[in-house]
Short mmCIF file of C-alpha atoms in Angstrom, two decimals:
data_model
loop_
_atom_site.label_atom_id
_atom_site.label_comp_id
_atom_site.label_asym_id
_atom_site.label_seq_id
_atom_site.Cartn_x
_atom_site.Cartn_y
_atom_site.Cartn_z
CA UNK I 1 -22.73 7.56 -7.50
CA UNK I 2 -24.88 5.90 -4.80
CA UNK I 3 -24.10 6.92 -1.37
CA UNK I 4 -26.40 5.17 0.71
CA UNK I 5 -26.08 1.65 2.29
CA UNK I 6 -28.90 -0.90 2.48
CA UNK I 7 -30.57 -1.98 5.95
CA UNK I 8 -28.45 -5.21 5.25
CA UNK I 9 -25.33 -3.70 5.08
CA UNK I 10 -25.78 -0.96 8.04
CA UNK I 11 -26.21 -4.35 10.30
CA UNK I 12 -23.27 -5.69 8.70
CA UNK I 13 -21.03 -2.39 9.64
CA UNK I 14 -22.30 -3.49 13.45
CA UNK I 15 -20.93 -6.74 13.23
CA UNK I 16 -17.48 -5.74 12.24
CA UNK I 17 -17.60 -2.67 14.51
CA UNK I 18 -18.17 -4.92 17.57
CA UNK I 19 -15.94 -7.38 16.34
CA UNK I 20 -12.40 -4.87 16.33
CA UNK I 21 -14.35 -3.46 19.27
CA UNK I 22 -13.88 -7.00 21.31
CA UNK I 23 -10.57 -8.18 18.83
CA UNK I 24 -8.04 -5.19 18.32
CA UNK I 25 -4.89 -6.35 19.68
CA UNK I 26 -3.24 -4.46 22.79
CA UNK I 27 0.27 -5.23 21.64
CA UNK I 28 1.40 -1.79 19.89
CA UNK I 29 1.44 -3.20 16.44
CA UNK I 30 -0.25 0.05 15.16
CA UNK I 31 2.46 2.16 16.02
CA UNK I 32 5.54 -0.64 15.09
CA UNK I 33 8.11 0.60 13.61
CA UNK I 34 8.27 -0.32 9.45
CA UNK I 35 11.66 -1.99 9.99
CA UNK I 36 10.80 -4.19 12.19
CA UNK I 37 12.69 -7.43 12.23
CA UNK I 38 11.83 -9.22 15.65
CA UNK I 39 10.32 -12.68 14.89
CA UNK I 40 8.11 -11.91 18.30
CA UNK I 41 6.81 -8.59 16.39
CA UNK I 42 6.30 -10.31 13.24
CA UNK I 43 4.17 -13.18 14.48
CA UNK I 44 2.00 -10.81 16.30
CA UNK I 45 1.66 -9.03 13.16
CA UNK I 46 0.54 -12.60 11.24
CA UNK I 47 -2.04 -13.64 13.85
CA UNK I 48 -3.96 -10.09 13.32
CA UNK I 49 -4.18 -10.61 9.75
CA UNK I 50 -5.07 -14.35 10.17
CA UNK I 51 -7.69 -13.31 12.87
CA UNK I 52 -9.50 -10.77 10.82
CA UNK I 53 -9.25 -13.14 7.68
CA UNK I 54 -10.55 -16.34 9.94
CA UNK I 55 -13.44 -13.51 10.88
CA UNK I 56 -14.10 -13.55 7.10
CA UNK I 57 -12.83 -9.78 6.12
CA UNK I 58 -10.33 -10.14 4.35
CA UNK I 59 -10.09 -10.01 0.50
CA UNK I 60 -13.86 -10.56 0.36
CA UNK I 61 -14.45 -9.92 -2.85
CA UNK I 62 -11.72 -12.58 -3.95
CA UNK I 63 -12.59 -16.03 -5.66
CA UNK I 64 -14.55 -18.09 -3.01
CA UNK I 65 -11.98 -21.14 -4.73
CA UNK I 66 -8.74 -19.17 -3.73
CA UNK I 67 -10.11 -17.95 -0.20
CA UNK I 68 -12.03 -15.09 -0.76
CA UNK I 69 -16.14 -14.56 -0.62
CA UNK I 70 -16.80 -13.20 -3.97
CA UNK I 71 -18.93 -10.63 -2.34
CA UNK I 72 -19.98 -7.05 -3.69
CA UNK I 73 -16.30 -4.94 -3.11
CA UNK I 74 -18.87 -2.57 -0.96
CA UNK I 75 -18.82 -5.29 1.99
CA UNK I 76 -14.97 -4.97 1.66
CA UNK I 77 -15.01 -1.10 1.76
CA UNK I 78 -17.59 -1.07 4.59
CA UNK I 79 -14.71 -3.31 6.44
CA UNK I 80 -11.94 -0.74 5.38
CA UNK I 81 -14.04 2.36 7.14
CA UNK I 82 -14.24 0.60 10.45
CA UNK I 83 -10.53 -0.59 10.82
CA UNK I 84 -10.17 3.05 10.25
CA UNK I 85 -12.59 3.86 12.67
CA UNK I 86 -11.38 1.67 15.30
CA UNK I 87 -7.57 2.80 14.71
CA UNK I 88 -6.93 -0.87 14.14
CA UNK I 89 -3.34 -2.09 13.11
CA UNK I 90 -2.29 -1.81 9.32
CA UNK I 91 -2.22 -5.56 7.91
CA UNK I 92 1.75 -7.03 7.36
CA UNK I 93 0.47 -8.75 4.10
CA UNK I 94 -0.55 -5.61 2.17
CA UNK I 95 1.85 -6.09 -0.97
CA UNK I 96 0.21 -9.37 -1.17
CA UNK I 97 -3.09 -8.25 -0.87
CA UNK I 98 -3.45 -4.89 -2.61
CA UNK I 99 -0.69 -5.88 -5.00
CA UNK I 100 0.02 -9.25 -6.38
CA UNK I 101 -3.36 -10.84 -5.41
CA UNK I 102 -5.72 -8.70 -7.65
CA UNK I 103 -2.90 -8.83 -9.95
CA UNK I 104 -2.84 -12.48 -9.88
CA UNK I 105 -6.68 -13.06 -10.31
CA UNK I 106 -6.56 -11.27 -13.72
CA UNK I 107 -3.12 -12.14 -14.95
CA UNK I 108 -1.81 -15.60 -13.27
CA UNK I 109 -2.42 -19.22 -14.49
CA UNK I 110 -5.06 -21.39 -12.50
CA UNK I 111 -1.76 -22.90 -10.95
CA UNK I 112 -0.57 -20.03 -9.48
CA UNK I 113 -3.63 -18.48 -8.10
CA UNK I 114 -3.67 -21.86 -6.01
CA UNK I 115 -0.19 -21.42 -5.06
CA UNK I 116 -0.39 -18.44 -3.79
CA UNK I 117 -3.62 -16.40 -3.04
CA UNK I 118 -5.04 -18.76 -0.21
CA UNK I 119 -0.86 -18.42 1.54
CA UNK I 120 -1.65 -14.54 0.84
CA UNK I 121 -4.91 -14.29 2.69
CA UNK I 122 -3.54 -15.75 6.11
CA UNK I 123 -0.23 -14.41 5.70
CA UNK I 124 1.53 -17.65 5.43
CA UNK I 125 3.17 -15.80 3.14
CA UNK I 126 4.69 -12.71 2.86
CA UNK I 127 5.60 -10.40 -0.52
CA UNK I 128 7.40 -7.73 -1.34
CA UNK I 129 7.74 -6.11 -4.73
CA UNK I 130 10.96 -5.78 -7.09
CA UNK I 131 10.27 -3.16 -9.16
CA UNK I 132 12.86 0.41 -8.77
CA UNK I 133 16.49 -0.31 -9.54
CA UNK I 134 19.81 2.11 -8.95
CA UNK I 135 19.09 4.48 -11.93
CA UNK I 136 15.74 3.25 -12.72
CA UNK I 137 13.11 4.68 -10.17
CA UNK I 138 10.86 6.82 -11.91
CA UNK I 139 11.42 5.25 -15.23
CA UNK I 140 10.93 2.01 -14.29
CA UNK I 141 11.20 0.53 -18.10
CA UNK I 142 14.96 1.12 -17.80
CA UNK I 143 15.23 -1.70 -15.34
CA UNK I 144 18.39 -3.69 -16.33
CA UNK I 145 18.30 -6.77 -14.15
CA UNK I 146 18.48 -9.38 -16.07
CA UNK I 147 16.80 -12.83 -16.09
CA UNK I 148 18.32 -15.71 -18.98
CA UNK I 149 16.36 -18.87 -19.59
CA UNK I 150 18.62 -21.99 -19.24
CA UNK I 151 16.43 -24.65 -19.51
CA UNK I 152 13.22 -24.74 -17.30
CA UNK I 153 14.64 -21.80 -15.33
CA UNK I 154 15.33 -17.94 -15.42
CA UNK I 155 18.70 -17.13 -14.09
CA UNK I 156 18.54 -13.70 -12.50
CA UNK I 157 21.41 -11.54 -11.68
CA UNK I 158 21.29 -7.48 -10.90
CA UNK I 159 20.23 -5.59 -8.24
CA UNK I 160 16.82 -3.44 -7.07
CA UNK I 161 16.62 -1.13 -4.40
CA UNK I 162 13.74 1.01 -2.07
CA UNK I 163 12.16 -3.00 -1.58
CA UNK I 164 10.05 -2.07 1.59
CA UNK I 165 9.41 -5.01 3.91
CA UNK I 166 12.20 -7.44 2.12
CA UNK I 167 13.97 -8.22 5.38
CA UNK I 168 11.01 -10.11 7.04
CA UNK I 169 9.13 -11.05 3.24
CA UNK I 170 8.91 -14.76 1.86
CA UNK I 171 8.25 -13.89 -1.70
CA UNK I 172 8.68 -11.34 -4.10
CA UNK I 173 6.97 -10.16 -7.73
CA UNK I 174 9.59 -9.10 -9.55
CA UNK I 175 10.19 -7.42 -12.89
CA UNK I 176 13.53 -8.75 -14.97
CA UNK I 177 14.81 -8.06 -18.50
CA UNK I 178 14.72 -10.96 -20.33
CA UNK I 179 15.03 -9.28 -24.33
CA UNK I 180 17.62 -6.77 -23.63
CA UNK I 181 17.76 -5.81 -27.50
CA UNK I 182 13.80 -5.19 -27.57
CA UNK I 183 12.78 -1.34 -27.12
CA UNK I 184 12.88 -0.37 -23.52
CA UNK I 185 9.15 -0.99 -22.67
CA UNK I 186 9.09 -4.42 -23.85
CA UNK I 187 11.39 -7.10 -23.34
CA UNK I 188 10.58 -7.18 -19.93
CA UNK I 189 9.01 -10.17 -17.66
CA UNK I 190 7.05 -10.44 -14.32
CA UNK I 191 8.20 -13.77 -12.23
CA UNK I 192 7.54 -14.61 -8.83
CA UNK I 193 10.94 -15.30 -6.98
CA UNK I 194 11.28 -17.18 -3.64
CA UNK I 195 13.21 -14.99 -1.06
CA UNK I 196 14.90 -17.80 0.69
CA UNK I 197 16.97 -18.42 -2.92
CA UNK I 198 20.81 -19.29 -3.08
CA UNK I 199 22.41 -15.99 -4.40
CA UNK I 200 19.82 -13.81 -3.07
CA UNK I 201 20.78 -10.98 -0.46
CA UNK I 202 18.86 -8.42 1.28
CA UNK I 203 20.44 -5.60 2.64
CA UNK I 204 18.65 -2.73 4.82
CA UNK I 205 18.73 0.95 4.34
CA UNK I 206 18.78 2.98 6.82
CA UNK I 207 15.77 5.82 6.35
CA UNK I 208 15.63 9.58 7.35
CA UNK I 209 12.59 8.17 10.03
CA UNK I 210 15.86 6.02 11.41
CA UNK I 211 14.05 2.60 10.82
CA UNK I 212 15.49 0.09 8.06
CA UNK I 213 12.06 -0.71 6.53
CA UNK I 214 13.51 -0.18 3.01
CA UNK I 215 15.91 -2.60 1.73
CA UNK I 216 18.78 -2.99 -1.50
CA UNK I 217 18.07 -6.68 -2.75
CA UNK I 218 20.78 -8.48 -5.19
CA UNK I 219 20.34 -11.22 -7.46
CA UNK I 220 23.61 -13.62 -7.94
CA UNK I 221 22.77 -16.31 -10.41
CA UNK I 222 19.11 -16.46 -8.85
CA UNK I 223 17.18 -19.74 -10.33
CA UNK I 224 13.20 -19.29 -10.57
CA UNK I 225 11.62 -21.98 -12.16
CA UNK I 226 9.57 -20.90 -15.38
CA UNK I 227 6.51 -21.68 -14.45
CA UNK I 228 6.97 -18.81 -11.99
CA UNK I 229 6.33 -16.08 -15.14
CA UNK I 230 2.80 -14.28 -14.71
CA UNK I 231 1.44 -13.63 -18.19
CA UNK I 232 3.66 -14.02 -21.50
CA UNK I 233 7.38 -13.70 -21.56
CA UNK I 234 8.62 -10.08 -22.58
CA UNK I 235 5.41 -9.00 -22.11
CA UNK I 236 5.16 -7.99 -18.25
CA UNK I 237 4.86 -4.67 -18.39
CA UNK I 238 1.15 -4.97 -19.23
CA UNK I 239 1.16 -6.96 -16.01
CA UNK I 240 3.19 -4.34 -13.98
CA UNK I 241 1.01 -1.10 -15.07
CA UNK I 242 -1.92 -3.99 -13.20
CA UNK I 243 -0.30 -3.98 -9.90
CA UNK I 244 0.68 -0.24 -10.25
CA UNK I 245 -2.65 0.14 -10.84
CA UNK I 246 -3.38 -1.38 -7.70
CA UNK I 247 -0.73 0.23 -5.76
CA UNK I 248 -1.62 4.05 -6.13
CA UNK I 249 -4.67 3.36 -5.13
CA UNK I 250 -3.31 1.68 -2.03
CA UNK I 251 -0.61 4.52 -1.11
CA UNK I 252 -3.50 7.27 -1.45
CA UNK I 253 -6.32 5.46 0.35
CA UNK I 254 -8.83 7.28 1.74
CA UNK I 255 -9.31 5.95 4.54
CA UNK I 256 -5.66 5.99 5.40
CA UNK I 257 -5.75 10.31 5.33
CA UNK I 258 -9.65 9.74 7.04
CA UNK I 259 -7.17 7.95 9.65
CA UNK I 260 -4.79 10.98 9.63
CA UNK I 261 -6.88 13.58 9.98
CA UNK I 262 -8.83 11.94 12.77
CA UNK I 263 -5.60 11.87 14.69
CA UNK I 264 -4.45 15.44 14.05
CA UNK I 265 -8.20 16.54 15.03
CA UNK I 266 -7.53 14.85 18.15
CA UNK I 267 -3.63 16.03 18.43
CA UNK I 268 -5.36 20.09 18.53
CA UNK I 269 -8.07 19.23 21.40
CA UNK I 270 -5.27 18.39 23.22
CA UNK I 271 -2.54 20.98 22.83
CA UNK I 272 -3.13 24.35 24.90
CA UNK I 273 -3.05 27.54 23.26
CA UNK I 274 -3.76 31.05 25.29
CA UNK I 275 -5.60 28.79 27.75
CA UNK I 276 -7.50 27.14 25.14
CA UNK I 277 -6.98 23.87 23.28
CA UNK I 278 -5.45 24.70 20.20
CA UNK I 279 -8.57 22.99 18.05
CA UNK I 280 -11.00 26.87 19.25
CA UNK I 281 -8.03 28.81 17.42
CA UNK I 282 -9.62 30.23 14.94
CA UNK I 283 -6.39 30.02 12.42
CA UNK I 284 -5.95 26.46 13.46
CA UNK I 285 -9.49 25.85 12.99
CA UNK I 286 -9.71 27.28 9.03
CA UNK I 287 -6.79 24.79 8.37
CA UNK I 288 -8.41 22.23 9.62
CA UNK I 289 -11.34 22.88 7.74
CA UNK I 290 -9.44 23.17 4.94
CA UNK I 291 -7.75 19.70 5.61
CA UNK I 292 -11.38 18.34 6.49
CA UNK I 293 -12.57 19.03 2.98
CA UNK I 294 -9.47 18.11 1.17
CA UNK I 295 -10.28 14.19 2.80
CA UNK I 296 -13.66 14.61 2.16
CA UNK I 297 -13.09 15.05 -1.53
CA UNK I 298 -11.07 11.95 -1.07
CA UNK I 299 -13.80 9.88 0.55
CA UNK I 300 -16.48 10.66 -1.97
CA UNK I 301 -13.62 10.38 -5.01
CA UNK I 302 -13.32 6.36 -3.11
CA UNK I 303 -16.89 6.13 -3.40
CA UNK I 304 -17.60 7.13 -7.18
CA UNK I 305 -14.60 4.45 -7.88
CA UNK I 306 -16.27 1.87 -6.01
CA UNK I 307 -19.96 2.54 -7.79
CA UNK I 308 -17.72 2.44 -10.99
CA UNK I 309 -16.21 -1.60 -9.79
CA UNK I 310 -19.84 -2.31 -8.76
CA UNK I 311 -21.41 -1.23 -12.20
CA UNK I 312 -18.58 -3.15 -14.17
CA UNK I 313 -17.02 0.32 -15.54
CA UNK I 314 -13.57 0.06 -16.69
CA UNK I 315 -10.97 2.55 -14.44
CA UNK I 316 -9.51 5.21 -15.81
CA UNK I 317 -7.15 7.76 -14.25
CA UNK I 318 -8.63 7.82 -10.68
CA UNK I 319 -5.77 5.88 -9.53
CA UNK I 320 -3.22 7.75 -10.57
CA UNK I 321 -5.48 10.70 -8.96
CA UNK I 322 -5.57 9.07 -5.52
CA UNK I 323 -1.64 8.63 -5.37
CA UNK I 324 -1.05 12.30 -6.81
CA UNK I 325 -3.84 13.58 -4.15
CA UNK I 326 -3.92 11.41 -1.25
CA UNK I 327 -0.15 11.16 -0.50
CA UNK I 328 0.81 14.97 -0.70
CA UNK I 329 -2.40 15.32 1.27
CA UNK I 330 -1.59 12.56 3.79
CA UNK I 331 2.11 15.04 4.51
CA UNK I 332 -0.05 17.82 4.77
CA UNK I 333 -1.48 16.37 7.04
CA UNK I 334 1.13 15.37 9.32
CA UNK I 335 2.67 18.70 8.33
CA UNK I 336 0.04 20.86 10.13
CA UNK I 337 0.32 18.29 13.23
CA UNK I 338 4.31 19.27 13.68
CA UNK I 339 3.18 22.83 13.32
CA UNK I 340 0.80 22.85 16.23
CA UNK I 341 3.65 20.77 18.18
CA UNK I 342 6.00 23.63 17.95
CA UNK I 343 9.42 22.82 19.62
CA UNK I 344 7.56 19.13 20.77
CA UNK I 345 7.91 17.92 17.28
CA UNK I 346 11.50 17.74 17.43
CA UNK I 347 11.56 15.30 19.78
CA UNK I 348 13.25 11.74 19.49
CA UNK I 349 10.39 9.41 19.14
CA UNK I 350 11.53 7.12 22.46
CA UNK I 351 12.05 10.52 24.45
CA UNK I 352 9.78 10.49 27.68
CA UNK I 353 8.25 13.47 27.07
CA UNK I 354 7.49 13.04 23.57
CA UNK I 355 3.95 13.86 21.90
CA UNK I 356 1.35 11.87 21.10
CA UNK I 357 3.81 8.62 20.83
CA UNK I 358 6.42 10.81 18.86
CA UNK I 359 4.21 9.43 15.43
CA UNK I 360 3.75 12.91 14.14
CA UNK I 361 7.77 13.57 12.95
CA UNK I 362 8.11 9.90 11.97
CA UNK I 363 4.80 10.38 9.84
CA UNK I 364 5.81 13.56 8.76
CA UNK I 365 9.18 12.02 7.32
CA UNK I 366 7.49 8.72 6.38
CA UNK I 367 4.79 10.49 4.08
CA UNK I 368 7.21 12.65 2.47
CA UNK I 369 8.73 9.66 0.63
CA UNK I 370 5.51 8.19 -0.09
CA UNK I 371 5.43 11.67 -2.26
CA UNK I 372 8.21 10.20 -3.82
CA UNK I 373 7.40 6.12 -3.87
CA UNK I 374 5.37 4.26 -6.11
CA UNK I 375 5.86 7.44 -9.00
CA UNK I 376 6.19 10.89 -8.02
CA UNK I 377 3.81 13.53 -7.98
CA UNK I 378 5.26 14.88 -11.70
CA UNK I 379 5.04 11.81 -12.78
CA UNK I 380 1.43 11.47 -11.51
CA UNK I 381 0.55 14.71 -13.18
CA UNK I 382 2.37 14.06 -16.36
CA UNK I 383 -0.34 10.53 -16.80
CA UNK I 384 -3.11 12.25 -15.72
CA UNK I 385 -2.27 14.81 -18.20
CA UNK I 386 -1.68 12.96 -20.92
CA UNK I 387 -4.26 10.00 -20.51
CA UNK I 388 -7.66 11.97 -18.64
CA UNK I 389 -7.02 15.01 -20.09
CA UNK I 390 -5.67 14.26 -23.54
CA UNK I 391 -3.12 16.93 -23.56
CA UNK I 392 -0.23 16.50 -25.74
CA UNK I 393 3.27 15.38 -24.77
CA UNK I 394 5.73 17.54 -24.04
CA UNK I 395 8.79 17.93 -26.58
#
C-alpha cells in the first residue's frame, strides 16, 4: 500500500482546495433535508454537481468518450478528501454516479453508455435504484415484480419499496422477474425504466427523521423498450451483485465518517462541561480517541483498496467490509454526539434553540437505517464469512 502522493498530485490537491474554497455554494444544500421536493432546492442541487463536473472532478476516472478523464482513480480520491475537507454539499446524482455508471461501463452496450453516462455526469439526469420489494429486502432474489416481453417491450407490473430519492429522480435501474419458473437467483433481469412512464406511481414514506426521502414505487403495465436490458436476459443478478458492489462501498465511505467525526470533534470544543469544553473531559476524550482510530482504520482500509484499483487487483470482500464497518461506525458516531448534547438532542430540528443545526438527532436516526439499507450488518457478516474467510454455511 503506497501512502504517499507525488509533487504532481500535492499541487493538484491545491487546485481543488482553492477551487471549493472560492465555489462552495452558500445556499444550505449541505444540510437539505433528503426529502426534498422543491424544484428551487433541486436546481440548486443540479448546478453544484454541474459546476464541480464543468471544473473537471467529477467521475474522472470515467471513459474520456462518455465524459469522464480516464485518469488514475487517485486524482478522483484526492477530490473526495477535499469536498470532505471543505464540508462541501453531498452530490444529488450519487445513484448515478456510484451506482449505475461504473455499473454501466462494465456491463452496458456501447448504446447505452452514450445514453446515459454523459446525462449522469451533469445531472441532466437523475436515478434511483429499484431493487427491495414488500417481503424481499434482505433477500433480494425473492423479488417478484414481474416484467413479460410482448414484442420489443417488457411489460412491468409489481411494486418496490425503501426507493430513496424517487420523488425528484428521472430514471431508475431496476431489477424484474422475467423467468418466474427458474430457481430464485436466476430468472431475473436488470432494465433501465424511465420515471415519467404511464402506469408508474411514486408514493413517499414518511421516515422516523420526519422527511419523505424514501419512497413505495408501483409498476401498472409499465412498457420499457428492450433495448433498455443491461447484460443478458435472466441473467441480471450478475449485474446487480456489480452495482451492490458499488453501493457498500458508497454507504461506508470513508470520507463520509472522516466528515462525521470532524463535526462531532468540533460539536465537544463547543459544549461546556464543569467550565470546560466538553472535548478536555478526559472520558469524552478516550471516546473520541477511540472513534478517531476506528475512522482511521477506515481511511487507510480506502487506501489499500485504491492501491489494489491502481495495480489492476481484482476486489474481494473489502466492500462488503466498508458497509459492515463504516455505517455502524458512522451511528456511533452520531451516537456519541447526542450523548454529549444531553437534553439538547431532543430538540425538534427547526426549534430556535436547537444544536449545531439540530443535524445530530436527524443523523443519528438517518444512520441507523443505513445499518439496515443496502444489506444489513448480519447479512454483511454472513458474506464476509463465507466468501474472505471461507467458513462454512450455516445449516
Amino acid at each position: 500500500m503506497d501512502l504517499n502522493f507525488t509533487p504532481e498530485e500535492d499541487e493538484f490537491r491545491i487546485k481543488v482546495r482553492r477551487f471549493l474554497e472560492e465555489n462552495i455554494p452558500k445556499s444550505g444544500l449541505g444540510d437539505g433535508r433528503e426529502g426534498r421536493e422543491d424544484k428551487a432546492w433541486l436546481a440548486r442541487a443540479k448546478e453544484w454537481q454541474r459546476k464541480l463536473y464543468e471544473a473537471g472532478y467529477v467521475a474522472m476516472a470515467w471513459p474520456k468518450e462518455f465524459g469522464g478523464q480516464a485518469l488514475e482513480p487517485v486524482r478522483q480520491s484526492i477530490v473526495n478528501d477535499e469536498v470532505v475537507r471543505a464540508k462541501a454539499p453531498y452530490l444529488i446524482g450519487g445513484s448515478g454516479l456510484g451506482m449505475l455508471g461504473p455499473t454501466l461501463i462494465s456491463w452496458g452496450t456501447e448504446e447505452q453508455k452514450k445514453r446515459y453516462l454523459p446525462k449522469i455526469l451533469t445531472a441532466e439526469e437523475i436515478w434511483c435504484q429499484g431493487y427491495s420489494e414488500p417481503g424481499s429486502g434482505s433477500d433480494l432474489a425473492s423479488l417478484r415484480t414481474r416484467a413479460e416481453i410482448v414484442g420489443d417491450e417488457f411489460v412491468v407490473n409489481g411494486q418496490k419499496v425503501w426507493t430513496s430519492g424517487a420523488q425528484y429522480s428521472d430514471m431508475m435501474f431496476c431489477l424484474v422477474r422475467t423467468d418466474p419458473e427458474a430457481p430464485k437467483h436466476r430468472g431475473i433481469s436488470y432494465i433501465l425504466i424511465d420515471m415519467h412512464s404511464p402506469g408508474l406511481t411514486v408514493r413517499p414514506l414518511v421516515q422516523m427523521t420526519g422527511d419523505r426521502g424514501f419512497n413505495e414505487v408501483f409498476f401498472d403495465n409499465v412498457r420499457v423498450p428492450r433495448k433498455n436490458l443491461v447484460g443478458k436476459l435472466n441473467e441480471g443478478w450478475i449485474v446487480a451483485n456489480a452495482t451492490l458492489f458499488h453501493e457498500r462501498n458508497m454507504l461506508g465511505s470513508a470520507s463520509g465518517s472522516e466528515q462525521r467525526f470532524n463535526r462531532l470533534r468540533a460539536l465537544a470544543k463547543s459544549i461546556q462541561r464543569n467550565g470546560h469544553p466538553l472535548s478536555e473531559d478526559p472520558v469524552f476524550r478516550q471516546r473520541l480517541a477511540d472513534l478517531q482510530i476506528r475512522v482511521e482504520a477506515m481511511r487507510l482500509h480506502a487506501m489499500r483498496q485504491l492501491t489494489d484499483q491502481i495495480r489492476g487487483r481484482q476486489p474481494g470482500i473489502e466492500a462488503m467490509i466498508n458497509k459492515l464497518v463504516g455505517t455502524e461506525l458512522n451511528h456511533d458516531l452520531a451516537t456519541a454526539a447526542m450523548e454529549a448534547m444531553g437534553d439538547d438532542s431532543m430538540l425538534a430540528r427547526d426549534e430556535p434553540s436547537v444544536v449545531d443545526k439540530g443535524y445530530w438527532p436527524y443523523e443519528w436516526m438517518f444512520s441507523l437505517g443505513l445499518v439496515i439499507g443496502g444489506g444489513t450488518s448480519h447479512i454483511q457478516k454472513n458474506i464476509i464469512a463465507e466468501r474472505g474467510l471461507k467458513m462454512p454455511k450455516s445449516r
